[in-house]
XYZ file of C-alpha atoms in Angstrom:
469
model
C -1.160 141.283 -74.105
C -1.783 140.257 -78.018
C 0.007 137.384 -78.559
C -0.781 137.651 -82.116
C 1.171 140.520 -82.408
C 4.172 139.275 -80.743
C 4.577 136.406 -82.555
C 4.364 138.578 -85.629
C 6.889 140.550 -84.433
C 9.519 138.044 -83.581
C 8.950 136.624 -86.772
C 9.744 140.293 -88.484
C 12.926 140.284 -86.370
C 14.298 137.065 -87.100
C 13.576 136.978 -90.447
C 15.595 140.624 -90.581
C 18.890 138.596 -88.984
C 19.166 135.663 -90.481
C 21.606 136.327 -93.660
C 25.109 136.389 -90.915
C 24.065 132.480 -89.310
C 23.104 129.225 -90.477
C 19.739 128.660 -90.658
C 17.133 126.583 -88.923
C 16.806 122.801 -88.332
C 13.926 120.244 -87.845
C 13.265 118.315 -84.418
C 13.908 114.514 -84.176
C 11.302 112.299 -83.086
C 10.968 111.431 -79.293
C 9.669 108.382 -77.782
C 8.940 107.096 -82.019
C 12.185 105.325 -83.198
C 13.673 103.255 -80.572
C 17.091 102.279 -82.808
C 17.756 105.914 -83.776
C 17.142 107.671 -80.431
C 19.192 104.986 -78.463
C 22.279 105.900 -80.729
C 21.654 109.310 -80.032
C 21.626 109.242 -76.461
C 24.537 107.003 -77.085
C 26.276 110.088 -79.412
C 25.547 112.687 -76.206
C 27.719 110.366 -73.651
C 30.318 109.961 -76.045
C 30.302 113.551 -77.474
C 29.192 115.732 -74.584
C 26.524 117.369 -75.820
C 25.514 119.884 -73.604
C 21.184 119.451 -74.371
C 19.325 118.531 -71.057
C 16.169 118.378 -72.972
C 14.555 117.653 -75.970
C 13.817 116.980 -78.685
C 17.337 117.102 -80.147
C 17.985 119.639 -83.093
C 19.020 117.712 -85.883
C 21.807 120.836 -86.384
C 23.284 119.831 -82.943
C 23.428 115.859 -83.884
C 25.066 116.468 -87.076
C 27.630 119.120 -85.410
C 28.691 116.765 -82.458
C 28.181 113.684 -84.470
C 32.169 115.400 -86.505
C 33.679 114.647 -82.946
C 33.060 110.988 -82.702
C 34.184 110.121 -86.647
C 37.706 108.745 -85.437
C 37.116 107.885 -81.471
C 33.475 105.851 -82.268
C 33.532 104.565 -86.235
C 30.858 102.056 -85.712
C 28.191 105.168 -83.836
C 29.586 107.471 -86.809
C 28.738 105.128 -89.432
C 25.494 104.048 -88.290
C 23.988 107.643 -86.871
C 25.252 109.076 -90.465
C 23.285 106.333 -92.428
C 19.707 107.048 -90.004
C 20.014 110.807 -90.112
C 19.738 110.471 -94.391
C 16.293 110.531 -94.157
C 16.278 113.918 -92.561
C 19.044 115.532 -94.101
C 17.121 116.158 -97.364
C 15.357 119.347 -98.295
C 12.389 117.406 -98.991
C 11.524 114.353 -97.662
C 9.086 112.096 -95.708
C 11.505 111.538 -92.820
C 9.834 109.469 -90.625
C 6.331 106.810 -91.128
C 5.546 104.298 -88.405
C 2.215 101.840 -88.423
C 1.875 100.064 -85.270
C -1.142 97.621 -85.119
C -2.180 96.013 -81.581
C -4.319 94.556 -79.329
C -4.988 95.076 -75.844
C -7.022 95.058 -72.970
C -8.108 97.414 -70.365
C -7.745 101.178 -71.491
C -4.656 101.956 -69.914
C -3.185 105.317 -70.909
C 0.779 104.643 -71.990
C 3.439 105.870 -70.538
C 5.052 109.500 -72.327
C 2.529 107.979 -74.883
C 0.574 111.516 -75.895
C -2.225 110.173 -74.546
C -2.360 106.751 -75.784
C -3.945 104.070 -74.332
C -3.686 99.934 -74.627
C -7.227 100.021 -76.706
C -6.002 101.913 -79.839
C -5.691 99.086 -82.017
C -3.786 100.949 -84.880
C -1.654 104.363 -84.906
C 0.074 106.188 -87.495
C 3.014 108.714 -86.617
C 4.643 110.664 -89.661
C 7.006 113.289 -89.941
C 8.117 115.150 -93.442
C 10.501 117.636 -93.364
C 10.423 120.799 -96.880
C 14.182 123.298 -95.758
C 12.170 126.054 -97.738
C 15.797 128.824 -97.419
C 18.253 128.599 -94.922
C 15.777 130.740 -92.598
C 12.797 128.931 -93.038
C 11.716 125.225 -92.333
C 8.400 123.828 -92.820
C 7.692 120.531 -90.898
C 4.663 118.542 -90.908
C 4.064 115.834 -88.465
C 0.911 113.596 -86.890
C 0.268 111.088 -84.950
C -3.252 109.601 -85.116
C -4.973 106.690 -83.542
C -8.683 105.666 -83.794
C -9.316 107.770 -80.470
C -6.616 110.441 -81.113
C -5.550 112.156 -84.004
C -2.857 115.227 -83.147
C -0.766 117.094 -85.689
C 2.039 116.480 -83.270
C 5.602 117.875 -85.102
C 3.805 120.208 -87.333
C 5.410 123.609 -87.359
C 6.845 126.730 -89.134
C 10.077 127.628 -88.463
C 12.062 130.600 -89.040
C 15.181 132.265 -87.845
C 19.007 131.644 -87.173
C 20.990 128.783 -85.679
C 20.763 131.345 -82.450
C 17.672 132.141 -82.651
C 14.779 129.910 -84.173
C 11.478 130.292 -83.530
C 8.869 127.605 -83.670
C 4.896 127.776 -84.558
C 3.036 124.686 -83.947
C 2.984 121.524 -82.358
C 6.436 120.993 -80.974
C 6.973 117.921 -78.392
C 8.773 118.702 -74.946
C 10.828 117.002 -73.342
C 12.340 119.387 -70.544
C 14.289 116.679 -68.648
C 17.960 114.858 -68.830
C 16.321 112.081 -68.469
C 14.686 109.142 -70.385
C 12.022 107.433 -68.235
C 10.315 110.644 -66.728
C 10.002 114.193 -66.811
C 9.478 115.991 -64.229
C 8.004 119.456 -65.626
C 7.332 118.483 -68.990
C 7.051 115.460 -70.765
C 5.318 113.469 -73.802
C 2.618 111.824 -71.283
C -0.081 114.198 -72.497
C -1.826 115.349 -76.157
C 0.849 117.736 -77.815
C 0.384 121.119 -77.116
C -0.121 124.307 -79.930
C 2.903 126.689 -78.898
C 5.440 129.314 -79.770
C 9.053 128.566 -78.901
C 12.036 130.410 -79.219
C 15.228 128.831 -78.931
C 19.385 128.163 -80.156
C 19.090 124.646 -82.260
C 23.237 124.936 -81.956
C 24.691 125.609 -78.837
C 25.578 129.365 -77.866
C 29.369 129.790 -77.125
C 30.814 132.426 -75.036
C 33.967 132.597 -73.311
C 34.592 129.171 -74.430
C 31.409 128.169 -72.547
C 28.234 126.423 -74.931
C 24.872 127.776 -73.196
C 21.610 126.672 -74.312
C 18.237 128.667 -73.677
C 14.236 128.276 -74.477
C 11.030 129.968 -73.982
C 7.850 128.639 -74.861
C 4.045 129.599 -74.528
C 1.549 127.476 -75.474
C -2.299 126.657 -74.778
C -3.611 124.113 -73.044
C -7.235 122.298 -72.806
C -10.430 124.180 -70.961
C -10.541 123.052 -67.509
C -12.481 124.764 -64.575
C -10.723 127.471 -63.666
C -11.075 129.784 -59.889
C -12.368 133.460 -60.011
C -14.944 134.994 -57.930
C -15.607 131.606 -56.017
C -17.126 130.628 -59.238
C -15.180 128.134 -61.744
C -15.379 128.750 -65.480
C -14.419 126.791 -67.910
C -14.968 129.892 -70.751
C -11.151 129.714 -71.770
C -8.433 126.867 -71.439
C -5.113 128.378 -69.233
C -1.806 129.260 -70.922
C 1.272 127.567 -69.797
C 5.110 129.476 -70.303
C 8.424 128.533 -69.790
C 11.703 128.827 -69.509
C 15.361 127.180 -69.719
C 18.501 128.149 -69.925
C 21.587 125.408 -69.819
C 25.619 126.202 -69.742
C 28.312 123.934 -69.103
C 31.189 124.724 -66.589
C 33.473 122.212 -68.694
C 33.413 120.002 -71.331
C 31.949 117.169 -68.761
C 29.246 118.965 -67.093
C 26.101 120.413 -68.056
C 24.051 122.306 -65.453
C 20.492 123.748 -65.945
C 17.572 125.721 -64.820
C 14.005 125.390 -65.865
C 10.675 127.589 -64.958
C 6.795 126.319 -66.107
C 4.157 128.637 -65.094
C 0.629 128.146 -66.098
C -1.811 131.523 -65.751
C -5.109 132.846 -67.681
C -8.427 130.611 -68.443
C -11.755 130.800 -66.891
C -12.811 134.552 -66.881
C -8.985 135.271 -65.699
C -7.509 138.304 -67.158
C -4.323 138.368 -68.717
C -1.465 141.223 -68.252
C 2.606 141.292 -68.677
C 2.189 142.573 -64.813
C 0.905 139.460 -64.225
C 3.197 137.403 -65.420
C 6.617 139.437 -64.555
C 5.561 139.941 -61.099
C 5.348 135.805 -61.546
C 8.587 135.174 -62.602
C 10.495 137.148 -60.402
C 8.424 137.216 -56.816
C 6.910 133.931 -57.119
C 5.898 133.477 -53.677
C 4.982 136.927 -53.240
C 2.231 135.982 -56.882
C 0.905 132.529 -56.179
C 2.051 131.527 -52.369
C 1.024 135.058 -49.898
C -1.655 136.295 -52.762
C -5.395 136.236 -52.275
C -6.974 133.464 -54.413
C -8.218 135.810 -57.212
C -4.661 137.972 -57.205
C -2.820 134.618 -57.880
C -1.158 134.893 -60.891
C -1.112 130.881 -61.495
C 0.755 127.873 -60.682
C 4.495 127.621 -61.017
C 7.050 124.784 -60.659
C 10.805 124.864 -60.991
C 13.805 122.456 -61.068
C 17.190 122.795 -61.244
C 19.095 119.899 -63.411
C 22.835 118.492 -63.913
C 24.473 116.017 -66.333
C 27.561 115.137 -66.078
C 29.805 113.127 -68.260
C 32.467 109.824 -67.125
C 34.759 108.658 -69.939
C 36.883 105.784 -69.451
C 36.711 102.096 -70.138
C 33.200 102.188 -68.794
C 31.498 105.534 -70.048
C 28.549 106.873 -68.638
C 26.670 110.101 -67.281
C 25.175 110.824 -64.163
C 22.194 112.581 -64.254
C 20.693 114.896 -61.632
C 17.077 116.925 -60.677
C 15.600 118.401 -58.300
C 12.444 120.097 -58.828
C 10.141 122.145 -56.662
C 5.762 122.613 -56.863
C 5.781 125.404 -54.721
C 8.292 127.733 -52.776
C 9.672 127.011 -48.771
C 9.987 128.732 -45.781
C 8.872 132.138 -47.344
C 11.753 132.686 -49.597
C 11.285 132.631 -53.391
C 14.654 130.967 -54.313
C 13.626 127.594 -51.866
C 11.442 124.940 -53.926
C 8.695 123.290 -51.856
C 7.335 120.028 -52.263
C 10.285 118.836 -53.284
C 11.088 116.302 -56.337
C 14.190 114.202 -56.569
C 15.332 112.199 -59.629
C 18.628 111.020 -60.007
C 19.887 108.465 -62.987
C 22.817 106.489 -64.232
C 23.072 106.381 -68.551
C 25.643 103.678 -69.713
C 25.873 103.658 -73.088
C 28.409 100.811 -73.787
C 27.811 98.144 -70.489
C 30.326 96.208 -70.434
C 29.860 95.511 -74.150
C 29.677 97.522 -77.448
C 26.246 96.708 -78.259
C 24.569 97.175 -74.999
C 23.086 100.322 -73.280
C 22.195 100.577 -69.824
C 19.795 102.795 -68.101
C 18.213 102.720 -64.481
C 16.358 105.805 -63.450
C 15.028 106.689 -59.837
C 11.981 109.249 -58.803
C 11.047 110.391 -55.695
C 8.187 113.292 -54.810
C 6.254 115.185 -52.209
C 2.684 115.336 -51.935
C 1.120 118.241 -53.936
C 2.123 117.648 -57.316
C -0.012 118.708 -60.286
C -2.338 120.231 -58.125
C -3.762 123.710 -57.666
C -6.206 125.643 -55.630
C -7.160 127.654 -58.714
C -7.095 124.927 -61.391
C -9.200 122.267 -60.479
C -7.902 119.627 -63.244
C -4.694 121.133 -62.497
C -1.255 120.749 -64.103
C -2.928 118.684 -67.031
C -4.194 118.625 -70.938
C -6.825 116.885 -71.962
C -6.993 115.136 -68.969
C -3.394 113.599 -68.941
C -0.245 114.940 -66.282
C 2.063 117.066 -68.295
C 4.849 115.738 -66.308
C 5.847 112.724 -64.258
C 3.678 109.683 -65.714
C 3.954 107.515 -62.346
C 1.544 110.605 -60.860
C -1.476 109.869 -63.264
C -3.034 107.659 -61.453
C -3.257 110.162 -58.031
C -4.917 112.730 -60.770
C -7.534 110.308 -62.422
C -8.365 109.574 -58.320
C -8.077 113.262 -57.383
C -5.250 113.185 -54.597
C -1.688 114.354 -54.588
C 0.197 111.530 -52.119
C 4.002 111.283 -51.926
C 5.858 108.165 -53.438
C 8.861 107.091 -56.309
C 9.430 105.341 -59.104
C 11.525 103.175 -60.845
C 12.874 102.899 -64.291
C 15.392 100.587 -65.718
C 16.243 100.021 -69.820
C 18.394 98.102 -71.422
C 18.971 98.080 -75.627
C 21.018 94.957 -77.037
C 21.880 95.583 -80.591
C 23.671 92.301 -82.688
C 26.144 92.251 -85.529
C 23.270 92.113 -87.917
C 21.672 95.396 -86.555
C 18.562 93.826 -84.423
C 17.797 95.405 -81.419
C 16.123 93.968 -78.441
C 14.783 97.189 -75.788
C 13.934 95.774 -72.499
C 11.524 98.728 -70.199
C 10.407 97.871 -66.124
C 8.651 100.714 -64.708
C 7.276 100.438 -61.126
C 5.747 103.320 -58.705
C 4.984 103.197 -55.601
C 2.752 105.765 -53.714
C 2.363 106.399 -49.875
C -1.530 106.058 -49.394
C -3.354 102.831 -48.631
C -5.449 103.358 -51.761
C -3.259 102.623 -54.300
C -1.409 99.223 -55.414
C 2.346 98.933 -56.269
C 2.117 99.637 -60.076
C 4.709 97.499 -62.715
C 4.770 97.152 -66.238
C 7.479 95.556 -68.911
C 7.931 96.580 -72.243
C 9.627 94.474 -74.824
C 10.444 95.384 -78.579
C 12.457 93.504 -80.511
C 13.190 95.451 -84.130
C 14.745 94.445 -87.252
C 15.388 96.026 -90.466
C 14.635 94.821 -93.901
C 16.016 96.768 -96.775
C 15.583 100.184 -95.448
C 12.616 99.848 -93.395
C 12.425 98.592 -89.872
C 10.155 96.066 -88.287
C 8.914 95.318 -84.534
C 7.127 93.274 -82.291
C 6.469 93.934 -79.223
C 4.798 92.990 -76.267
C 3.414 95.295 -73.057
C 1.948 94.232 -69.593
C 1.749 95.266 -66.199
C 0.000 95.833 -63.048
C -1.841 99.458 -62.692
C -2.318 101.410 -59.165
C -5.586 99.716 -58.704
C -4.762 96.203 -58.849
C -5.950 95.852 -62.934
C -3.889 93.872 -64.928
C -3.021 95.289 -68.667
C -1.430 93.535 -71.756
C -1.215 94.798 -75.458
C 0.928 92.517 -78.226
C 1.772 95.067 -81.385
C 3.355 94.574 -84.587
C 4.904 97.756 -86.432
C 6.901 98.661 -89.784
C 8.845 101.718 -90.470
C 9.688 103.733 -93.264
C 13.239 106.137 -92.915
């Protein structure tokens, strides 16, 4: 399989189709502006948008963004005045410098790799809408240990159809604490991804779909009893969304990760993958395995009344059960309550709750397992079983809270706490507190970070930042 060609090809294709749709649209930061991805969490209670991951399309913001003019002024007028910035056909969209000091290197949370000991990071985003059909978007986010050209892509294609080449985040969760599958914990990955940036409507239904291949770090890698770390493994997937009604969005997601080592690398392989998976990973002989596949199946749905909110649902699987390919094993529960206006126009409410099987991350065949460069691709709360090389059950908790006054300062309250079912870990905790304000048109933080890790090691880091919209 070239995947060279491919790519080339579904380039060709949507560059062919583009004149009868709109055109592509950039991503919007994750986990980088705290002010401008609250209201837009805010804007998906109170407009329904049917995304269960992200990062959100700036072309689905701006569409569902029109239904909330009249029923939310206040959202309308402040979302319109952030999303300027990225609006423009050239423009730096997004700068942040964040200067601290901590102790103890203590990888962040969804932090791409971060840890309390970089005492300075840059992120930066610029956005150049080259035609209708093609976007180019440069990003980074560097650090004195880290430097990662994370946002950086080409895009080209159709409001249907746009494909992605570069370092796009994921995000492929409902949630905001955690993500299951795929999340921001580790270094951002080089990938292609296809996918609608508006959603798909048919019979009056909006659907939503991805697919995604990208390339992960060397690890050692299983074949003929010998491990080989000649080629880092490959890691696919797939999503597709719809929404029964208006209120409810319900969604199914597939990660498979294949190749490296001296492992060949054949569409057999991977078809037979996607549709028999037990019969390719679970009943296989350790060199037929085709790789290591997880699964969930998600749901959002939507409350309105005098106290909005969403409910949000998962329930993912590391392996299949009882012999039968549609049964996920080692079972993964989150469930989560989003409030975006608690009991008061200016506050936001989140609490978020995690609980897993043992086996997670893990693999027979990859011996670093479901990882890059070191870091869990998915659930943060689980890094600490990989740095010690065990796969125990447990949960987690998240809560959040955002307070924004009259004079647009926001104070963002974060406890995270995890607690795992073998007598060599501690109860982990940490708090996070920001408090932002803006001056002129740039926006200023301080912020403050401690906690308790799994092995009884206290961490702290004080920061200072300024950014530039």
């Amino acid at each position: 399989m070239n995947l060279f060609k491919l790519s080339l090809l579904a380039l060709l294709l949507l560059s062919a189709c583009y004149v009868n749709a709109a055109g592509v649209s950039p991503y919007l930061p994750i986990n980088s502006n705290t002010i401008l991805e609250n209201e837009i969490e805010r804007l998906g209670v109170s407009a329904g948008i049917p995304d269960l991951t992200k990062p959100y399309n700036l072309a689905t913001v701006v569409h569902y963004l029109e239904k909330v003019k009249r029923s939310h002024p206040i959202l309308y007028r402040r979302l319109k005045h952030a999303l300027k910035p990225y609006l423009a056909s050239l423009t730096l969209s997004h700068a942040k410098l964040e200067l601290s000091h901590g102790d103890n290197a203590k990888v962040r949370p969804n932090g791409r790799g971060y840890t309390t000991k970089d005492n300075a990071t840059l992120s930066l985003r610029a956005n150049w809408q080259a035609a209708d059909w093609l976007g180019v978007y440069l990003g980074a986010e560097i650090s004195e240990e880290l430097k990662q050209p994370s946002g950086s892509m080409l895009s080209m294609g159709t409001d249907w159809a746009q494909l992605d080449i570069g370092y796009k985040d994921y995000w492929l969760s409902p949630f905001q604490g955690s993500a299951q599958l795929l999340s921001t914990n580790a270094e951002t990955l080089p990938s292609f991804s296809l996918s609608n940036n508006l959603p798909i409507k048919f019979y009056g239904r909006a659907f939503n779909y991805e697919v995604f291949l990208a390339q992960l770090s060397k690890q050692p890698v299983l074949f003929n009893d010998v491990y080989s770390n000649n080629k880092g493994p490959l890691l696919s997937g797939f999503h597709l969304s719809f929404q029964p009604t208006p209120w409810w969005t319900l969604g199914a997601t597939r990660i498979f990760q294949f190749g490296g080592g001296e492992r060949d690398l054949n569409a057999k392989t991977i078809i037979k993958a996607f549709f028999d998976p037990r019969g390719a990973d679970n009943d296989a002989a350790v060199d037929e395995e085709s790789g290591n596949q997880i699964a969930s199946i998600s749901s959002r749905i939507y409350f309105d009344g005098r106290l909005p909110f969403s409910f949000n649902l998962e329930l993912a699987g590391e392996d299949t059960s009882n012999n039968k390919a549609y049964q996920l094993g080692n079972t993964a529960l989150t469930v989560g309550l989003y409030f975006p206006y608690f009991l008061a126009d200016n506050i936001s409410l989140t609490y978020e709750y995690a609980s897993w099987q043992n086996g997670w991350y893990t693999n027979n065949v990859y011996q670093q397992g479901f990882t890059n460069e070191g870091n869990i691709l998915g659930h943060w709360a689980m890094q600490a079983q990989h740095d010690s090389g065990t796969a125990a059950p447990g949960k987690s908790h998240f809560l959040k809270s955002h307070w924004q006054t009259s004079w647009q300062h926001l104070v963002s309250v974060s406890i995270r706490g995890a607690e795992h079912q073998s007598h060599q870990y501690d109860d982990y905790w940490d708090i996070d507190i920001d408090y932002s304000f803006p001056v002129n048109e740039h926006l200023f933080s301080v912020g403050a970070y401690f906690g308790k890790d799994n092995f009884g090691e206290s961490f702290a880091e004080l920061s200072i930042s300024a950014q530039w919209n």
